[in-house]
Amino acid sequence: MLMRVPDADRAFAEMVRVTQQGGRLSVFDFDWETQIVDSPYKETTRLITRSFCDSFKNGWIGRRLPRLFNQHGMTDISVTPQTIIIGYPFLELLLGGHVTRAQQTGVVSANDAERWWTHLREAHDAGNFFYAFTALIVAGTKG
């Protein structure tokens, strides 16, 4: 996943280099800025989701993929967005450690984080929980 590599441009260039002429390269990765959370706590949600996105070396890699394909001379480029919807238990696994670190570093207060989690847990229990983000599948042919 390019979102985690220290130098996504270099890693992508290497992926293109090892692809045979006429070969097809496909990359699936996330754009963490696209998180959607149904919460009445707009500012807390923004603090948590933005800091989560920024915790990745390349949290915006999904939106950068079409440009990378283009810059490296790939042709027949296709972009397929996928909305990933997850349930509350998985969100706890995904964001739990991050929210704890965000509290410890002063990004969000403990009270605001607890209020945010409580609302999401109650929404889950009531069948009203919603969280999603976007993944992109970008493919191209090496000319």
mmCIF file of N, CA and C in Angstrom:
data_model
loop_
_atom_site.group_PDB
_atom_site.id
_atom_site.type_symbol
_atom_site.label_atom_id
_atom_site.label_comp_id
_atom_site.label_asym_id
_atom_site.label_seq_id
_atom_site.Cartn_x
_atom_site.Cartn_y
_atom_site.Cartn_z
ATOM 1 N N MET A 1 0.826 -1.169 0.000
ATOM 2 C CA MET A 1 0.000 0.000 0.000
ATOM 3 C C MET A 1 0.875 1.239 0.000
ATOM 4 N N LEU A 2 0.713 2.021 -1.022
ATOM 5 C CA LEU A 2 1.525 3.225 -1.178
ATOM 6 C C LEU A 2 1.280 4.247 -0.074
ATOM 7 N N MET A 3 0.159 4.150 0.607
ATOM 8 C CA MET A 3 -0.121 5.116 1.667
ATOM 9 C C MET A 3 0.910 5.024 2.786
ATOM 10 N N ARG A 4 1.608 3.908 2.894
ATOM 11 C CA ARG A 4 2.541 3.696 3.995
ATOM 12 C C ARG A 4 4.015 3.794 3.609
ATOM 13 N N VAL A 5 4.338 3.794 2.332
ATOM 14 C CA VAL A 5 5.750 3.778 1.940
ATOM 15 C C VAL A 5 6.373 5.164 2.108
ATOM 16 N N PRO A 6 7.658 5.222 2.445
ATOM 17 C CA PRO A 6 8.307 6.515 2.667
ATOM 18 C C PRO A 6 8.329 7.413 1.420
ATOM 19 N N ASP A 7 8.476 6.819 0.245
ATOM 20 C CA ASP A 7 8.567 7.608 -0.984
ATOM 21 C C ASP A 7 7.651 6.980 -2.040
ATOM 22 N N ALA A 8 6.402 7.400 -2.053
ATOM 23 C CA ALA A 8 5.412 6.810 -2.958
ATOM 24 C C ALA A 8 5.775 7.041 -4.415
ATOM 25 N N ASP A 9 6.334 8.200 -4.740
ATOM 26 C CA ASP A 9 6.713 8.473 -6.131
ATOM 27 C C ASP A 9 7.773 7.486 -6.608
ATOM 28 N N ARG A 10 8.752 7.258 -5.781
ATOM 29 C CA ARG A 10 9.829 6.313 -6.136
ATOM 30 C C ARG A 10 9.294 4.886 -6.231
ATOM 31 N N ALA A 11 8.444 4.499 -5.292
ATOM 32 C CA ALA A 11 7.862 3.152 -5.321
ATOM 33 C C ALA A 11 7.020 2.960 -6.578
ATOM 34 N N PHE A 12 6.238 3.985 -6.924
ATOM 35 C CA PHE A 12 5.408 3.879 -8.121
ATOM 36 C C PHE A 12 6.283 3.789 -9.370
ATOM 37 N N ALA A 13 7.329 4.600 -9.441
ATOM 38 C CA ALA A 13 8.244 4.556 -10.588
ATOM 39 C C ALA A 13 8.832 3.157 -10.750
ATOM 40 N N GLU A 14 9.148 2.516 -9.656
ATOM 41 C CA GLU A 14 9.692 1.154 -9.722
ATOM 42 C C GLU A 14 8.634 0.165 -10.202
ATOM 43 N N MET A 15 7.394 0.350 -9.783
ATOM 44 C CA MET A 15 6.309 -0.521 -10.261
ATOM 45 C C MET A 15 6.167 -0.394 -11.776
ATOM 46 N N VAL A 16 6.253 0.821 -12.268
ATOM 47 C CA VAL A 16 6.163 1.033 -13.721
ATOM 48 C C VAL A 16 7.380 0.424 -14.412
ATOM 49 N N ARG A 17 8.550 0.616 -13.854
ATOM 50 C CA ARG A 17 9.782 0.109 -14.465
ATOM 51 C C ARG A 17 9.736 -1.402 -14.676
ATOM 52 N N VAL A 18 9.229 -2.136 -13.693
ATOM 53 C CA VAL A 18 9.225 -3.600 -13.806
ATOM 54 C C VAL A 18 8.025 -4.140 -14.597
ATOM 55 N N THR A 19 7.132 -3.268 -14.998
ATOM 56 C CA THR A 19 5.999 -3.686 -15.830
ATOM 57 C C THR A 19 6.482 -3.774 -17.278
ATOM 58 N N GLN A 20 6.174 -4.864 -17.943
ATOM 59 C CA GLN A 20 6.583 -5.056 -19.338
ATOM 60 C C GLN A 20 5.868 -4.067 -20.253
ATOM 61 N N GLN A 21 6.505 -3.713 -21.367
ATOM 62 C CA GLN A 21 5.858 -2.883 -22.375
ATOM 63 C C GLN A 21 4.536 -3.549 -22.766
ATOM 64 N N GLY A 22 3.479 -2.784 -22.790
ATOM 65 C CA GLY A 22 2.153 -3.322 -23.116
ATOM 66 C C GLY A 22 1.465 -3.967 -21.930
ATOM 67 N N GLY A 23 2.192 -4.066 -20.807
ATOM 68 C CA GLY A 23 1.617 -4.672 -19.604
ATOM 69 C C GLY A 23 0.691 -3.700 -18.892
ATOM 70 N N ARG A 24 -0.162 -4.249 -18.090
ATOM 71 C CA ARG A 24 -1.159 -3.453 -17.372
ATOM 72 C C ARG A 24 -0.773 -3.409 -15.896
ATOM 73 N N LEU A 25 -0.824 -2.222 -15.325
ATOM 74 C CA LEU A 25 -0.545 -2.006 -13.906
ATOM 75 C C LEU A 25 -1.821 -1.508 -13.255
ATOM 76 N N SER A 26 -2.148 -2.064 -12.111
ATOM 77 C CA SER A 26 -3.337 -1.651 -11.373
ATOM 78 C C SER A 26 -2.945 -1.428 -9.919
ATOM 79 N N VAL A 27 -3.420 -0.307 -9.357
ATOM 80 C CA VAL A 27 -3.120 0.026 -7.966
ATOM 81 C C VAL A 27 -4.434 0.332 -7.248
ATOM 82 N N PHE A 28 -4.587 -0.267 -6.077
ATOM 83 C CA PHE A 28 -5.748 -0.041 -5.208
ATOM 84 C C PHE A 28 -5.220 0.621 -3.953
ATOM 85 N N ASP A 29 -5.710 1.818 -3.662
ATOM 86 C CA ASP A 29 -5.284 2.471 -2.428
ATOM 87 C C ASP A 29 -6.366 3.440 -1.967
ATOM 88 N N PHE A 30 -6.179 3.989 -0.788
ATOM 89 C CA PHE A 30 -7.202 4.796 -0.133
ATOM 90 C C PHE A 30 -6.904 6.282 -0.212
ATOM 91 N N ASP A 31 -7.944 7.062 -0.052
ATOM 92 C CA ASP A 31 -7.824 8.498 0.146
ATOM 93 C C ASP A 31 -8.517 8.776 1.480
ATOM 94 N N TRP A 32 -7.710 8.890 2.528
ATOM 95 C CA TRP A 32 -8.260 8.983 3.877
ATOM 96 C C TRP A 32 -8.931 10.318 4.182
ATOM 97 N N GLU A 33 -8.747 11.300 3.305
ATOM 98 C CA GLU A 33 -9.439 12.580 3.506
ATOM 99 C C GLU A 33 -10.925 12.445 3.192
ATOM 100 N N THR A 34 -11.323 11.328 2.602
ATOM 101 C CA THR A 34 -12.716 11.143 2.179
ATOM 102 C C THR A 34 -13.575 10.439 3.229
ATOM 103 N N GLN A 35 -13.108 10.361 4.443
ATOM 104 C CA GLN A 35 -13.897 9.694 5.480
ATOM 105 C C GLN A 35 -15.237 10.406 5.687
ATOM 106 N N ILE A 36 -16.274 9.609 5.822
ATOM 107 C CA ILE A 36 -17.627 10.114 6.052
ATOM 108 C C ILE A 36 -18.096 9.526 7.375
ATOM 109 N N VAL A 37 -18.432 10.376 8.312
ATOM 110 C CA VAL A 37 -18.886 9.916 9.620
ATOM 111 C C VAL A 37 -20.178 10.656 9.954
ATOM 112 N N ASP A 38 -21.229 9.907 10.232
ATOM 113 C CA ASP A 38 -22.476 10.540 10.657
ATOM 114 C C ASP A 38 -22.383 10.818 12.152
ATOM 115 N N SER A 39 -22.014 12.045 12.470
ATOM 116 C CA SER A 39 -21.857 12.451 13.868
ATOM 117 C C SER A 39 -22.320 13.902 14.010
ATOM 118 N N PRO A 40 -23.007 14.221 15.094
ATOM 119 C CA PRO A 40 -23.395 15.613 15.305
ATOM 120 C C PRO A 40 -22.221 16.485 15.760
ATOM 121 N N TYR A 41 -21.085 15.853 16.053
ATOM 122 C CA TYR A 41 -19.922 16.570 16.560
ATOM 123 C C TYR A 41 -18.957 16.858 15.408
ATOM 124 N N LYS A 42 -19.342 17.841 14.612
ATOM 125 C CA LYS A 42 -18.632 18.158 13.377
ATOM 126 C C LYS A 42 -17.159 18.479 13.611
ATOM 127 N N GLU A 43 -16.858 19.354 14.544
ATOM 128 C CA GLU A 43 -15.463 19.763 14.750
ATOM 129 C C GLU A 43 -14.618 18.610 15.288
ATOM 130 N N THR A 44 -15.162 17.837 16.218
ATOM 131 C CA THR A 44 -14.428 16.681 16.737
ATOM 132 C C THR A 44 -14.183 15.682 15.617
ATOM 133 N N THR A 45 -15.206 15.437 14.810
ATOM 134 C CA THR A 45 -15.060 14.516 13.681
ATOM 135 C C THR A 45 -13.968 15.000 12.743
ATOM 136 N N ARG A 46 -13.970 16.289 12.441
ATOM 137 C CA ARG A 46 -12.940 16.831 11.548
ATOM 138 C C ARG A 46 -11.543 16.678 12.135
ATOM 139 N N LEU A 47 -11.401 16.947 13.426
ATOM 140 C CA LEU A 47 -10.089 16.807 14.069
ATOM 141 C C LEU A 47 -9.600 15.360 14.000
ATOM 142 N N ILE A 48 -10.488 14.438 14.298
ATOM 143 C CA ILE A 48 -10.098 13.025 14.318
ATOM 144 C C ILE A 48 -9.810 12.518 12.919
ATOM 145 N N THR A 49 -10.700 12.787 11.976
ATOM 146 C CA THR A 49 -10.499 12.237 10.626
ATOM 147 C C THR A 49 -9.308 12.897 9.929
ATOM 148 N N ARG A 50 -9.134 14.196 10.093
ATOM 149 C CA ARG A 50 -7.988 14.862 9.455
ATOM 150 C C ARG A 50 -6.677 14.358 10.047
ATOM 151 N N SER A 51 -6.620 14.249 11.352
ATOM 152 C CA SER A 51 -5.369 13.782 11.969
ATOM 153 C C SER A 51 -5.102 12.321 11.616
ATOM 154 N N PHE A 52 -6.168 11.526 11.440
ATOM 155 C CA PHE A 52 -5.974 10.138 11.014
ATOM 156 C C PHE A 52 -5.382 10.113 9.605
ATOM 157 N N CYS A 53 -5.957 10.893 8.701
ATOM 158 C CA CYS A 53 -5.437 10.981 7.337
ATOM 159 C C CYS A 53 -3.966 11.397 7.364
ATOM 160 N N ASP A 54 -3.670 12.405 8.148
ATOM 161 C CA ASP A 54 -2.309 12.928 8.206
ATOM 162 C C ASP A 54 -1.334 12.008 8.929
ATOM 163 N N SER A 55 -1.833 10.999 9.613
ATOM 164 C CA SER A 55 -0.940 10.055 10.290
ATOM 165 C C SER A 55 -0.260 9.101 9.307
ATOM 166 N N PHE A 56 -0.776 9.046 8.090
ATOM 167 C CA PHE A 56 -0.162 8.235 7.043
ATOM 168 C C PHE A 56 0.834 9.084 6.271
ATOM 169 N N LYS A 57 1.911 8.490 5.865
ATOM 170 C CA LYS A 57 2.893 9.201 5.053
ATOM 171 C C LYS A 57 2.225 9.769 3.796
ATOM 172 N N ASN A 58 1.309 8.989 3.223
ATOM 173 C CA ASN A 58 0.648 9.375 1.975
ATOM 174 C C ASN A 58 -0.858 9.178 2.099
ATOM 175 N N GLY A 59 -1.469 9.901 3.025
ATOM 176 C CA GLY A 59 -2.905 9.748 3.270
ATOM 177 C C GLY A 59 -3.788 10.150 2.101
ATOM 178 N N TRP A 60 -3.223 10.922 1.163
ATOM 179 C CA TRP A 60 -3.968 11.351 -0.027
ATOM 180 C C TRP A 60 -3.567 10.567 -1.272
ATOM 181 N N ILE A 61 -2.901 9.447 -1.123
ATOM 182 C CA ILE A 61 -2.355 8.749 -2.288
ATOM 183 C C ILE A 61 -3.439 8.374 -3.293
ATOM 184 N N GLY A 62 -4.629 8.052 -2.845
ATOM 185 C CA GLY A 62 -5.692 7.682 -3.777
ATOM 186 C C GLY A 62 -5.941 8.748 -4.821
ATOM 187 N N ARG A 63 -6.026 9.997 -4.395
ATOM 188 C CA ARG A 63 -6.292 11.086 -5.344
ATOM 189 C C ARG A 63 -5.089 11.404 -6.210
ATOM 190 N N ARG A 64 -3.898 10.992 -5.776
ATOM 191 C CA ARG A 64 -2.676 11.250 -6.541
ATOM 192 C C ARG A 64 -2.418 10.203 -7.616
ATOM 193 N N LEU A 65 -3.054 9.047 -7.490
ATOM 194 C CA LEU A 65 -2.757 7.943 -8.414
ATOM 195 C C LEU A 65 -2.973 8.287 -9.889
ATOM 196 N N PRO A 66 -4.101 8.890 -10.278
ATOM 197 C CA PRO A 66 -4.255 9.195 -11.704
ATOM 198 C C PRO A 66 -3.107 10.056 -12.252
ATOM 199 N N ARG A 67 -2.665 11.037 -11.477
ATOM 200 C CA ARG A 67 -1.546 11.882 -11.908
ATOM 201 C C ARG A 67 -0.260 11.079 -12.035
ATOM 202 N N LEU A 68 0.010 10.189 -11.071
ATOM 203 C CA LEU A 68 1.217 9.366 -11.142
ATOM 204 C C LEU A 68 1.214 8.496 -12.389
ATOM 205 N N PHE A 69 0.077 7.896 -12.687
ATOM 206 C CA PHE A 69 -0.023 7.078 -13.903
ATOM 207 C C PHE A 69 0.276 7.936 -15.133
ATOM 208 N N ASN A 70 -0.304 9.111 -15.170
ATOM 209 C CA ASN A 70 -0.113 10.025 -16.294
ATOM 210 C C ASN A 70 1.341 10.465 -16.415
ATOM 211 N N GLN A 71 1.923 10.870 -15.303
ATOM 212 C CA GLN A 71 3.305 11.363 -15.299
ATOM 213 C C GLN A 71 4.305 10.301 -15.735
ATOM 214 N N HIS A 72 3.968 9.052 -15.535
ATOM 215 C CA HIS A 72 4.891 7.963 -15.891
ATOM 216 C C HIS A 72 4.562 7.351 -17.247
ATOM 217 N N GLY A 73 3.779 8.069 -18.036
ATOM 218 C CA GLY A 73 3.545 7.660 -19.413
ATOM 219 C C GLY A 73 2.599 6.496 -19.609
ATOM 220 N N MET A 74 1.826 6.175 -18.594
ATOM 221 C CA MET A 74 0.853 5.088 -18.738
ATOM 222 C C MET A 74 -0.292 5.577 -19.629
ATOM 223 N N THR A 75 -0.873 4.682 -20.384
ATOM 224 C CA THR A 75 -1.991 5.022 -21.265
ATOM 225 C C THR A 75 -3.209 4.196 -20.881
ATOM 226 N N ASP A 76 -4.319 4.485 -21.528
ATOM 227 C CA ASP A 76 -5.577 3.767 -21.234
ATOM 228 C C ASP A 76 -5.849 3.739 -19.730
ATOM 229 N N ILE A 77 -5.687 4.877 -19.100
ATOM 230 C CA ILE A 77 -5.836 4.968 -17.644
ATOM 231 C C ILE A 77 -7.319 4.942 -17.282
ATOM 232 N N SER A 78 -7.637 4.101 -16.317
ATOM 233 C CA SER A 78 -9.007 4.050 -15.798
ATOM 234 C C SER A 78 -8.963 4.307 -14.300
ATOM 235 N N VAL A 79 -9.999 4.956 -13.801
ATOM 236 C CA VAL A 79 -10.112 5.261 -12.371
ATOM 237 C C VAL A 79 -11.475 4.765 -11.903
ATOM 238 N N THR A 80 -11.458 3.884 -10.930
ATOM 239 C CA THR A 80 -12.697 3.340 -10.385
ATOM 240 C C THR A 80 -12.743 3.605 -8.888
ATOM 241 N N PRO A 81 -13.595 4.533 -8.450
ATOM 242 C CA PRO A 81 -13.723 4.775 -7.005
ATOM 243 C C PRO A 81 -14.603 3.697 -6.373
ATOM 244 N N GLN A 82 -14.264 3.344 -5.159
ATOM 245 C CA GLN A 82 -15.048 2.375 -4.395
ATOM 246 C C GLN A 82 -15.319 2.964 -3.017
ATOM 247 N N THR A 83 -16.576 3.053 -2.660
ATOM 248 C CA THR A 83 -16.916 3.502 -1.318
ATOM 249 C C THR A 83 -16.900 2.288 -0.397
ATOM 250 N N ILE A 84 -16.096 2.374 0.632
ATOM 251 C CA ILE A 84 -15.963 1.296 1.611
ATOM 252 C C ILE A 84 -16.786 1.695 2.838
ATOM 253 N N ILE A 85 -17.779 0.899 3.163
ATOM 254 C CA ILE A 85 -18.621 1.148 4.338
ATOM 255 C C ILE A 85 -18.276 0.096 5.374
ATOM 256 N N ILE A 86 -17.948 0.563 6.576
ATOM 257 C CA ILE A 86 -17.602 -0.393 7.631
ATOM 258 C C ILE A 86 -18.506 -0.186 8.838
ATOM 259 N N GLY A 87 -18.599 -1.216 9.652
ATOM 260 C CA GLY A 87 -19.413 -1.161 10.854
ATOM 261 C C GLY A 87 -18.637 -0.601 12.041
ATOM 262 N N TYR A 88 -19.370 -0.343 13.091
ATOM 263 C CA TYR A 88 -18.785 0.244 14.293
ATOM 264 C C TYR A 88 -17.658 -0.602 14.895
ATOM 265 N N PRO A 89 -17.831 -1.929 15.022
ATOM 266 C CA PRO A 89 -16.736 -2.709 15.622
ATOM 267 C C PRO A 89 -15.414 -2.560 14.851
ATOM 268 N N PHE A 90 -15.489 -2.526 13.529
ATOM 269 C CA PHE A 90 -14.267 -2.359 12.748
ATOM 270 C C PHE A 90 -13.715 -0.939 12.904
ATOM 271 N N LEU A 91 -14.598 0.047 13.010
ATOM 272 C CA LEU A 91 -14.125 1.417 13.218
ATOM 273 C C LEU A 91 -13.351 1.530 14.524
ATOM 274 N N GLU A 92 -13.819 0.852 15.563
ATOM 275 C CA GLU A 92 -13.082 0.857 16.836
ATOM 276 C C GLU A 92 -11.658 0.333 16.632
ATOM 277 N N LEU A 93 -11.521 -0.722 15.831
ATOM 278 C CA LEU A 93 -10.190 -1.271 15.544
ATOM 279 C C LEU A 93 -9.370 -0.308 14.694
ATOM 280 N N LEU A 94 -10.016 0.287 13.714
ATOM 281 C CA LEU A 94 -9.323 1.172 12.781
ATOM 282 C C LEU A 94 -8.854 2.461 13.447
ATOM 283 N N LEU A 95 -9.731 3.106 14.203
ATOM 284 C CA LEU A 95 -9.437 4.428 14.755
ATOM 285 C C LEU A 95 -9.140 4.454 16.257
ATOM 286 N N GLY A 96 -9.383 3.358 16.949
ATOM 287 C CA GLY A 96 -9.241 3.361 18.409
ATOM 288 C C GLY A 96 -7.886 3.843 18.899
ATOM 289 N N GLY A 97 -6.830 3.252 18.401
ATOM 290 C CA GLY A 97 -5.486 3.656 18.822
ATOM 291 C C GLY A 97 -5.162 5.075 18.410
ATOM 292 N N HIS A 98 -5.619 5.438 17.236
ATOM 293 C CA HIS A 98 -5.360 6.803 16.760
ATOM 294 C C HIS A 98 -6.035 7.838 17.654
ATOM 295 N N VAL A 99 -7.293 7.603 18.016
ATOM 296 C CA VAL A 99 -8.012 8.575 18.857
ATOM 297 C C VAL A 99 -7.337 8.678 20.225
ATOM 298 N N THR A 100 -6.858 7.581 20.740
ATOM 299 C CA THR A 100 -6.128 7.617 22.016
ATOM 300 C C THR A 100 -4.875 8.476 21.880
ATOM 301 N N ARG A 101 -4.108 8.269 20.798
ATOM 302 C CA ARG A 101 -2.910 9.086 20.574
ATOM 303 C C ARG A 101 -3.277 10.552 20.348
ATOM 304 N N ALA A 102 -4.391 10.798 19.666
ATOM 305 C CA ALA A 102 -4.838 12.178 19.425
ATOM 306 C C ALA A 102 -5.156 12.883 20.741
ATOM 307 N N GLN A 103 -5.698 12.149 21.694
ATOM 308 C CA GLN A 103 -5.952 12.727 23.019
ATOM 309 C C GLN A 103 -4.635 13.018 23.733
ATOM 310 N N GLN A 104 -3.715 12.064 23.676
ATOM 311 C CA GLN A 104 -2.433 12.210 24.366
ATOM 312 C C GLN A 104 -1.607 13.368 23.825
ATOM 313 N N THR A 105 -1.772 13.672 22.544
ATOM 314 C CA THR A 105 -0.988 14.749 21.927
ATOM 315 C C THR A 105 -1.750 16.067 21.874
ATOM 316 N N GLY A 106 -2.963 16.097 22.423
ATOM 317 C CA GLY A 106 -3.728 17.332 22.489
ATOM 318 C C GLY A 106 -4.492 17.703 21.231
ATOM 319 N N VAL A 107 -4.595 16.791 20.289
ATOM 320 C CA VAL A 107 -5.358 17.058 19.063
ATOM 321 C C VAL A 107 -6.842 17.189 19.389
ATOM 322 N N VAL A 108 -7.298 16.336 20.295
ATOM 323 C CA VAL A 108 -8.702 16.339 20.705
ATOM 324 C C VAL A 108 -8.737 16.093 22.212
ATOM 325 N N SER A 109 -9.683 16.715 22.896
ATOM 326 C CA SER A 109 -9.768 16.515 24.349
ATOM 327 C C SER A 109 -10.357 15.139 24.648
ATOM 328 N N ALA A 110 -10.041 14.641 25.828
ATOM 329 C CA ALA A 110 -10.582 13.347 26.259
ATOM 330 C C ALA A 110 -12.104 13.406 26.325
ATOM 331 N N ASN A 111 -12.658 14.519 26.799
ATOM 332 C CA ASN A 111 -14.114 14.656 26.888
ATOM 333 C C ASN A 111 -14.762 14.621 25.506
ATOM 334 N N ASP A 112 -14.181 15.364 24.557
ATOM 335 C CA ASP A 112 -14.740 15.385 23.204
ATOM 336 C C ASP A 112 -14.630 14.011 22.548
ATOM 337 N N ALA A 113 -13.499 13.348 22.736
ATOM 338 C CA ALA A 113 -13.330 12.012 22.151
ATOM 339 C C ALA A 113 -14.338 11.025 22.743
ATOM 340 N N GLU A 114 -14.524 11.076 24.040
ATOM 341 C CA GLU A 114 -15.481 10.159 24.692
ATOM 342 C C GLU A 114 -16.904 10.450 24.235
ATOM 343 N N ARG A 115 -17.261 11.702 24.132
ATOM 344 C CA ARG A 115 -18.601 12.078 23.649
ATOM 345 C C ARG A 115 -18.802 11.577 22.212
ATOM 346 N N TRP A 116 -17.758 11.708 21.376
ATOM 347 C CA TRP A 116 -17.803 11.258 19.983
ATOM 348 C C TRP A 116 -18.009 9.751 19.905
ATOM 349 N N TRP A 117 -17.178 9.004 20.663
ATOM 350 C CA TRP A 117 -17.303 7.538 20.671
ATOM 351 C C TRP A 117 -18.661 7.104 21.227
ATOM 352 N N THR A 118 -19.111 7.759 22.279
ATOM 353 C CA THR A 118 -20.403 7.398 22.878
ATOM 354 C C THR A 118 -21.525 7.561 21.869
ATOM 355 N N HIS A 119 -21.531 8.671 21.164
ATOM 356 C CA HIS A 119 -22.568 8.871 20.150
ATOM 357 C C HIS A 119 -22.511 7.781 19.080
ATOM 358 N N LEU A 120 -21.310 7.461 18.586
ATOM 359 C CA LEU A 120 -21.186 6.444 17.538
ATOM 360 C C LEU A 120 -21.629 5.072 18.042
ATOM 361 N N ARG A 121 -21.269 4.751 19.272
ATOM 362 C CA ARG A 121 -21.676 3.470 19.864
ATOM 363 C C ARG A 121 -23.203 3.412 20.003
ATOM 364 N N GLU A 122 -23.798 4.498 20.464
ATOM 365 C CA GLU A 122 -25.259 4.542 20.603
ATOM 366 C C GLU A 122 -25.941 4.478 19.235
ATOM 367 N N ALA A 123 -25.368 5.130 18.250
ATOM 368 C CA ALA A 123 -25.916 5.052 16.886
ATOM 369 C C ALA A 123 -25.838 3.620 16.373
ATOM 370 N N HIS A 124 -24.729 2.949 16.639
ATOM 371 C CA HIS A 124 -24.587 1.541 16.252
ATOM 372 C C HIS A 124 -25.671 0.699 16.927
ATOM 373 N N ASP A 125 -25.841 0.877 18.234
ATOM 374 C CA ASP A 125 -26.840 0.099 18.974
ATOM 375 C C ASP A 125 -28.252 0.348 18.457
ATOM 376 N N ALA A 126 -28.508 1.567 17.966
ATOM 377 C CA ALA A 126 -29.839 1.924 17.451
ATOM 378 C C ALA A 126 -30.000 1.590 15.965
ATOM 379 N N GLY A 127 -28.928 1.075 15.357
ATOM 380 C CA GLY A 127 -28.993 0.744 13.929
ATOM 381 C C GLY A 127 -28.829 1.945 13.017
ATOM 382 N N ASN A 128 -28.263 3.042 13.544
ATOM 383 C CA ASN A 128 -28.115 4.280 12.772
ATOM 384 C C ASN A 128 -26.672 4.668 12.492
ATOM 385 N N PHE A 129 -25.736 3.789 12.720
ATOM 386 C CA PHE A 129 -24.325 4.113 12.547
ATOM 387 C C PHE A 129 -23.957 4.147 11.063
ATOM 388 N N PHE A 130 -23.134 5.146 10.673
ATOM 389 C CA PHE A 130 -22.626 5.178 9.303
ATOM 390 C C PHE A 130 -21.221 5.752 9.274
ATOM 391 N N TYR A 131 -20.317 4.986 8.661
ATOM 392 C CA TYR A 131 -18.944 5.417 8.431
ATOM 393 C C TYR A 131 -18.500 4.834 7.100
ATOM 394 N N ALA A 132 -17.843 5.657 6.289
ATOM 395 C CA ALA A 132 -17.347 5.198 4.993
ATOM 396 C C ALA A 132 -16.120 6.003 4.596
ATOM 397 N N PHE A 133 -15.393 5.492 3.629
ATOM 398 C CA PHE A 133 -14.270 6.206 3.027
ATOM 399 C C PHE A 133 -14.112 5.696 1.601
ATOM 400 N N THR A 134 -13.274 6.363 0.831
ATOM 401 C CA THR A 134 -13.130 6.023 -0.578
ATOM 402 C C THR A 134 -11.786 5.378 -0.862
ATOM 403 N N ALA A 135 -11.852 4.309 -1.619
ATOM 404 C CA ALA A 135 -10.658 3.671 -2.180
ATOM 405 C C ALA A 135 -10.723 3.907 -3.685
ATOM 406 N N LEU A 136 -9.568 3.970 -4.307
ATOM 407 C CA LEU A 136 -9.524 4.126 -5.748
ATOM 408 C C LEU A 136 -8.720 2.999 -6.367
ATOM 409 N N ILE A 137 -9.245 2.479 -7.456
ATOM 410 C CA ILE A 137 -8.532 1.486 -8.252
ATOM 411 C C ILE A 137 -8.156 2.204 -9.542
ATOM 412 N N VAL A 138 -6.875 2.371 -9.747
ATOM 413 C CA VAL A 138 -6.393 3.056 -10.949
ATOM 414 C C VAL A 138 -5.542 2.065 -11.725
ATOM 415 N N ALA A 139 -5.794 1.995 -13.012
ATOM 416 C CA ALA A 139 -5.066 1.067 -13.876
ATOM 417 C C ALA A 139 -4.625 1.780 -15.137
ATOM 418 N N GLY A 140 -3.551 1.282 -15.724
ATOM 419 C CA GLY A 140 -3.055 1.850 -16.972
ATOM 420 C C GLY A 140 -2.142 0.862 -17.663
ATOM 421 N N THR A 141 -1.886 1.128 -18.929
ATOM 422 C CA THR A 141 -1.032 0.284 -19.762
ATOM 423 C C THR A 141 0.292 0.988 -19.984
ATOM 424 N N LYS A 142 1.379 0.210 -19.863
ATOM 425 C CA LYS A 142 2.703 0.776 -20.125
ATOM 426 C C LYS A 142 2.918 0.817 -21.637
ATOM 427 N N GLY A 143 3.115 2.037 -22.132
ATOM 428 C CA GLY A 143 3.264 2.220 -23.582
ATOM 429 C C GLY A 143 4.643 1.924 -24.101
#
